[in-house]
Amino acid sequence: MGVFGKCLRVTGESLSTFLFLTSVALLTFGIFLYIKWESDETTSSHPIPGYIYLIMSVGGSASLGNLVGYMGACSRSSLVLSCSVWFLFVVVLCELSLSLVLLLNPSLIDTVVCPEGDEACINKLDNMFKDPSSHAGIVVACVCGCQLFALIILGLLQRDIRRSNQESDADALAWERGGMRRTLLEEYNWEQRRAEFEERSRKRAQRALESRSVLSDVARQALSAHRAQPSESWDSP
């Protein structure tokens, strides 16, 4: 992993940690609202509003996705990062849809998360989401933007880790093949082979020298016999 990969890993870990903490805070807030609704005597007899479930579901899913993303960035696991990327992609789509509804047509929230005819829930939503001073749509859009940025970072980190793993596998394969070649070279006794080659060369040279010596002796004897033959023929009557 190069410098770019390390920067992606640090950025992904930081963003995942920040978004995980904010998601846990949102989930805790939803649980607090749920417990308060159930424990309050004036509200315990009424059905739990849908916005409490909405807050807990968004906070829980975002917490799980960011936790998996943080674990993938720390462990450099391409599989874990792939799961977190796809999970966070679904979470980002949900947050984006919610932010668009809050910004463009917040009245839809009433029919989705409030029980039918529950004026208290609708009035509370009017104060929470429709009041311009609350800026709920802008806040959700900012959170969605941060989550989308973290999603892009984790996706790039996943691709960089996968490429690094492929390069590491190729290097390991090349090193293994090189190690096998080195092992074969080490197991092959080159000194012994060299000594055997020199011994064979010496024997060939010795045989050639002996053959040359024998040929020289034969030639010398033949020449001596040829020189002695005329003198014998002259002495004969």
Protein backbone atom coordinates (compact mmCIF):
# COMPACT_ATOMS: atom_id res chain seq x y z
CA MET A 1 0.00 0.00 0.00
CA GLY A 2 1.47 3.32 -1.10
CA VAL A 3 1.12 6.83 0.26
CA PHE A 4 -2.24 7.30 -1.47
CA GLY A 5 -3.56 4.09 0.08
CA LYS A 6 -2.37 5.10 3.54
CA CYS A 7 -4.08 8.49 3.19
CA LEU A 8 -7.28 6.75 2.14
CA ARG A 9 -7.05 4.40 5.10
CA VAL A 10 -6.51 7.21 7.63
CA THR A 11 -9.31 9.30 6.09
CA GLY A 12 -11.66 6.32 6.01
CA GLU A 13 -10.94 5.45 9.62
CA SER A 14 -11.47 9.05 10.76
CA LEU A 15 -14.71 9.52 8.82
CA SER A 16 -16.05 6.14 9.88
CA THR A 17 -15.26 6.91 13.52
CA PHE A 18 -16.93 10.33 13.38
CA LEU A 19 -20.02 9.06 11.58
CA PHE A 20 -20.22 6.05 13.87
CA LEU A 21 -20.25 8.28 16.94
CA THR A 22 -22.91 10.57 15.44
CA SER A 23 -25.00 7.56 14.42
CA VAL A 24 -24.72 6.11 17.91
CA ALA A 25 -25.82 9.47 19.31
CA LEU A 26 -28.82 9.46 16.97
CA LEU A 27 -29.65 5.88 17.95
CA THR A 28 -29.33 6.78 21.63
CA PHE A 29 -31.63 9.74 21.11
CA GLY A 30 -34.21 7.50 19.49
CA ILE A 31 -33.98 4.99 22.33
CA PHE A 32 -34.36 7.85 24.80
CA LEU A 33 -37.51 9.03 23.05
CA TYR A 34 -38.86 5.47 23.02
CA ILE A 35 -38.22 4.97 26.74
CA LYS A 36 -39.61 8.39 27.59
CA TRP A 37 -42.75 7.72 25.56
CA GLU A 38 -43.29 4.37 27.24
CA SER A 39 -42.57 5.66 30.76
CA ASP A 40 -44.67 8.83 30.56
CA GLU A 41 -48.19 8.34 31.87
CA THR A 42 -49.69 10.76 29.36
CA THR A 43 -48.17 9.04 26.32
CA SER A 44 -47.85 5.39 27.33
CA SER A 45 -51.48 4.71 26.42
CA HIS A 46 -50.97 6.00 22.88
CA PRO A 47 -49.17 4.15 20.07
CA ILE A 48 -45.51 4.97 19.61
CA PRO A 49 -45.05 7.50 16.81
CA GLY A 50 -43.31 6.36 13.68
CA TYR A 51 -40.68 9.06 13.81
CA ILE A 52 -39.15 7.38 16.88
CA TYR A 53 -38.75 4.16 14.91
CA LEU A 54 -37.42 6.20 12.00
CA ILE A 55 -34.75 7.80 14.18
CA MET A 56 -33.73 4.46 15.70
CA SER A 57 -33.65 2.66 12.34
CA VAL A 58 -31.54 5.34 10.65
CA GLY A 59 -29.21 5.59 13.64
CA GLY A 60 -28.86 1.83 14.00
CA SER A 61 -28.26 1.13 10.30
CA ALA A 62 -25.77 3.99 9.98
CA SER A 63 -23.97 2.85 13.14
CA LEU A 64 -23.65 -0.69 11.85
CA GLY A 65 -22.48 0.43 8.41
CA ASN A 66 -19.88 2.84 9.77
CA LEU A 67 -18.65 0.27 12.29
CA VAL A 68 -18.15 -2.31 9.55
CA GLY A 69 -16.41 0.34 7.43
CA TYR A 70 -14.07 1.20 10.30
CA MET A 71 -13.27 -2.48 10.86
CA GLY A 72 -12.59 -2.95 7.15
CA ALA A 73 -10.30 0.09 7.00
CA CYS A 74 -8.36 -1.07 10.07
CA SER A 75 -8.07 -4.71 9.01
CA ARG A 76 -7.48 -3.84 5.31
CA SER A 77 -9.96 -6.54 4.39
CA SER A 78 -11.40 -6.17 0.92
CA LEU A 79 -14.37 -8.41 1.80
CA VAL A 80 -15.35 -6.40 4.89
CA LEU A 81 -14.96 -3.14 2.98
CA SER A 82 -17.13 -4.47 0.16
CA CYS A 83 -19.91 -5.36 2.62
CA SER A 84 -19.68 -1.96 4.30
CA VAL A 85 -19.72 -0.12 0.95
CA TRP A 86 -22.91 -1.82 -0.21
CA PHE A 87 -24.56 -1.44 3.19
CA LEU A 88 -23.65 2.25 3.41
CA PHE A 89 -24.90 2.73 -0.14
CA VAL A 90 -28.37 1.66 0.98
CA VAL A 91 -28.11 3.91 4.06
CA VAL A 92 -27.08 6.88 1.90
CA LEU A 93 -30.07 6.31 -0.39
CA CYS A 94 -32.40 6.33 2.62
CA GLU A 95 -30.82 9.47 4.06
CA LEU A 96 -30.91 11.16 0.66
CA SER A 97 -34.59 10.34 0.25
CA LEU A 98 -35.34 11.68 3.73
CA SER A 99 -33.42 14.90 3.11
CA LEU A 100 -35.21 15.47 -0.21
CA VAL A 101 -38.58 14.96 1.46
CA LEU A 102 -37.67 17.37 4.25
CA LEU A 103 -36.45 19.99 1.81
CA LEU A 104 -39.07 19.67 -0.93
CA ASN A 105 -42.27 18.34 0.63
CA PRO A 106 -42.06 17.91 4.41
CA SER A 107 -45.81 17.33 4.67
CA LEU A 108 -45.21 13.75 3.52
CA ILE A 109 -43.56 13.06 6.86
CA ASP A 110 -46.94 13.39 8.56
CA THR A 111 -48.51 10.56 6.62
CA VAL A 112 -45.48 8.29 6.87
CA VAL A 113 -44.38 8.43 10.49
CA CYS A 114 -47.44 9.63 12.39
CA PRO A 115 -50.43 7.46 13.28
CA GLU A 116 -53.63 8.43 11.54
CA GLY A 117 -55.35 11.28 13.32
CA ASP A 118 -52.55 11.83 15.85
CA GLU A 119 -52.53 15.62 16.02
CA ALA A 120 -49.88 15.69 18.75
CA CYS A 121 -47.43 13.81 16.54
CA ILE A 122 -48.18 16.06 13.58
CA ASN A 123 -47.74 19.21 15.66
CA LYS A 124 -44.45 17.88 17.01
CA LEU A 125 -43.24 17.17 13.49
CA ASP A 126 -44.32 20.63 12.44
CA ASN A 127 -42.08 22.07 15.12
CA MET A 128 -39.18 19.69 14.43
CA PHE A 129 -39.06 19.49 10.64
CA LYS A 130 -41.20 22.20 9.10
CA ASP A 131 -40.00 25.11 11.19
CA PRO A 132 -37.29 26.92 9.17
CA SER A 133 -35.36 27.60 12.38
CA SER A 134 -34.82 23.87 12.93
CA HIS A 135 -33.10 23.32 9.55
CA ALA A 136 -33.77 19.60 9.80
CA GLY A 137 -33.58 19.08 6.05
CA ILE A 138 -30.24 20.88 5.81
CA VAL A 139 -28.84 18.87 8.73
CA VAL A 140 -29.93 15.57 7.19
CA ALA A 141 -28.51 16.66 3.82
CA CYS A 142 -25.14 17.49 5.45
CA VAL A 143 -25.07 14.12 7.20
CA CYS A 144 -25.94 12.44 3.92
CA GLY A 145 -23.09 14.33 2.21
CA CYS A 146 -20.58 13.23 4.85
CA GLN A 147 -21.84 9.68 4.57
CA LEU A 148 -21.52 9.82 0.79
CA PHE A 149 -17.96 11.13 1.07
CA ALA A 150 -17.11 8.31 3.46
CA LEU A 151 -18.67 5.85 1.02
CA ILE A 152 -16.45 7.12 -1.80
CA ILE A 153 -13.34 6.96 0.40
CA LEU A 154 -14.11 3.39 1.47
CA GLY A 155 -14.77 2.40 -2.14
CA LEU A 156 -11.41 3.81 -3.26
CA LEU A 157 -9.71 2.13 -0.30
CA GLN A 158 -11.29 -1.19 -1.22
CA ARG A 159 -10.01 -0.90 -4.79
CA ASP A 160 -6.51 0.06 -3.60
CA ILE A 161 -6.40 -2.85 -1.14
CA ARG A 162 -7.57 -5.27 -3.82
CA ARG A 163 -4.88 -4.03 -6.20
CA SER A 164 -2.24 -4.28 -3.45
CA ASN A 165 -3.34 -7.83 -2.66
CA GLN A 166 -3.07 -8.81 -6.31
CA GLU A 167 0.42 -7.33 -6.52
CA SER A 168 1.40 -9.09 -3.28
CA ASP A 169 0.12 -12.41 -4.63
CA ALA A 170 2.09 -11.91 -7.84
CA ASP A 171 5.24 -11.03 -5.88
CA ALA A 172 4.75 -14.03 -3.60
CA LEU A 173 4.35 -16.33 -6.61
CA ALA A 174 7.48 -14.91 -8.23
CA TRP A 175 9.39 -15.23 -4.97
CA GLU A 176 8.21 -18.82 -4.57
CA ARG A 177 9.35 -19.71 -8.06
CA GLY A 178 12.65 -17.96 -7.46
CA GLY A 179 13.03 -19.83 -4.18
CA MET A 180 12.46 -23.13 -5.95
CA ARG A 181 15.13 -22.24 -8.49
CA ARG A 182 17.51 -21.23 -5.71
CA THR A 183 16.79 -24.49 -3.90
CA LEU A 184 17.55 -26.49 -7.01
CA LEU A 185 20.77 -24.58 -7.51
CA GLU A 186 21.75 -25.11 -3.91
CA GLU A 187 20.94 -28.80 -3.97
CA TYR A 188 22.91 -29.31 -7.17
CA ASN A 189 26.54 -29.97 -6.16
CA TRP A 190 28.38 -27.74 -8.57
CA GLU A 191 31.78 -28.37 -7.01
CA GLN A 192 31.43 -32.09 -7.51
CA ARG A 193 30.27 -31.62 -11.08
CA ARG A 194 33.22 -29.36 -11.75
CA ALA A 195 35.65 -31.89 -10.28
CA GLU A 196 34.11 -34.67 -12.38
CA PHE A 197 34.35 -32.53 -15.50
CA GLU A 198 38.00 -31.70 -14.82
CA GLU A 199 38.75 -35.38 -14.16
CA ARG A 200 37.16 -36.42 -17.45
CA SER A 201 39.04 -33.70 -19.28
CA ARG A 202 42.32 -34.81 -17.71
CA LYS A 203 41.67 -38.42 -18.66
CA ARG A 204 40.83 -37.47 -22.24
CA ALA A 205 44.00 -35.41 -22.46
CA GLN A 206 46.03 -38.30 -21.01
CA ARG A 207 44.53 -40.79 -23.46
CA ALA A 208 45.21 -38.42 -26.33
CA LEU A 209 48.82 -38.02 -25.14
CA GLU A 210 49.25 -41.80 -24.84
CA SER A 211 47.79 -42.33 -28.30
CA ARG A 212 50.11 -39.69 -29.72
CA SER A 213 53.08 -41.35 -27.97
CA VAL A 214 52.17 -44.78 -29.36
CA LEU A 215 51.80 -43.37 -32.85
CA SER A 216 55.18 -41.67 -32.52
CA ASP A 217 56.84 -44.94 -31.45
CA VAL A 218 55.27 -46.85 -34.33
CA ALA A 219 56.32 -44.20 -36.81
CA ARG A 220 59.85 -44.14 -35.41
CA GLN A 221 60.16 -47.93 -35.66
CA ALA A 222 58.83 -47.94 -39.21
CA LEU A 223 61.28 -45.22 -40.22
CA SER A 224 64.18 -47.10 -38.66
CA ALA A 225 63.21 -50.29 -40.48
CA HIS A 226 62.94 -48.45 -43.75
CA ARG A 227 66.38 -46.93 -43.38
CA ALA A 228 67.97 -50.27 -42.51
CA GLN A 229 66.52 -52.20 -45.46
CA PRO A 230 68.71 -50.72 -48.33
CA SER A 231 72.00 -51.48 -46.58
CA GLU A 232 71.06 -55.15 -46.24
CA SER A 233 70.20 -55.32 -49.95
CA TRP A 234 73.61 -53.86 -50.89
CA ASP A 235 75.57 -56.42 -48.84
CA SER A 236 73.82 -59.35 -50.45
CA PRO A 237 75.78 -61.16 -53.38
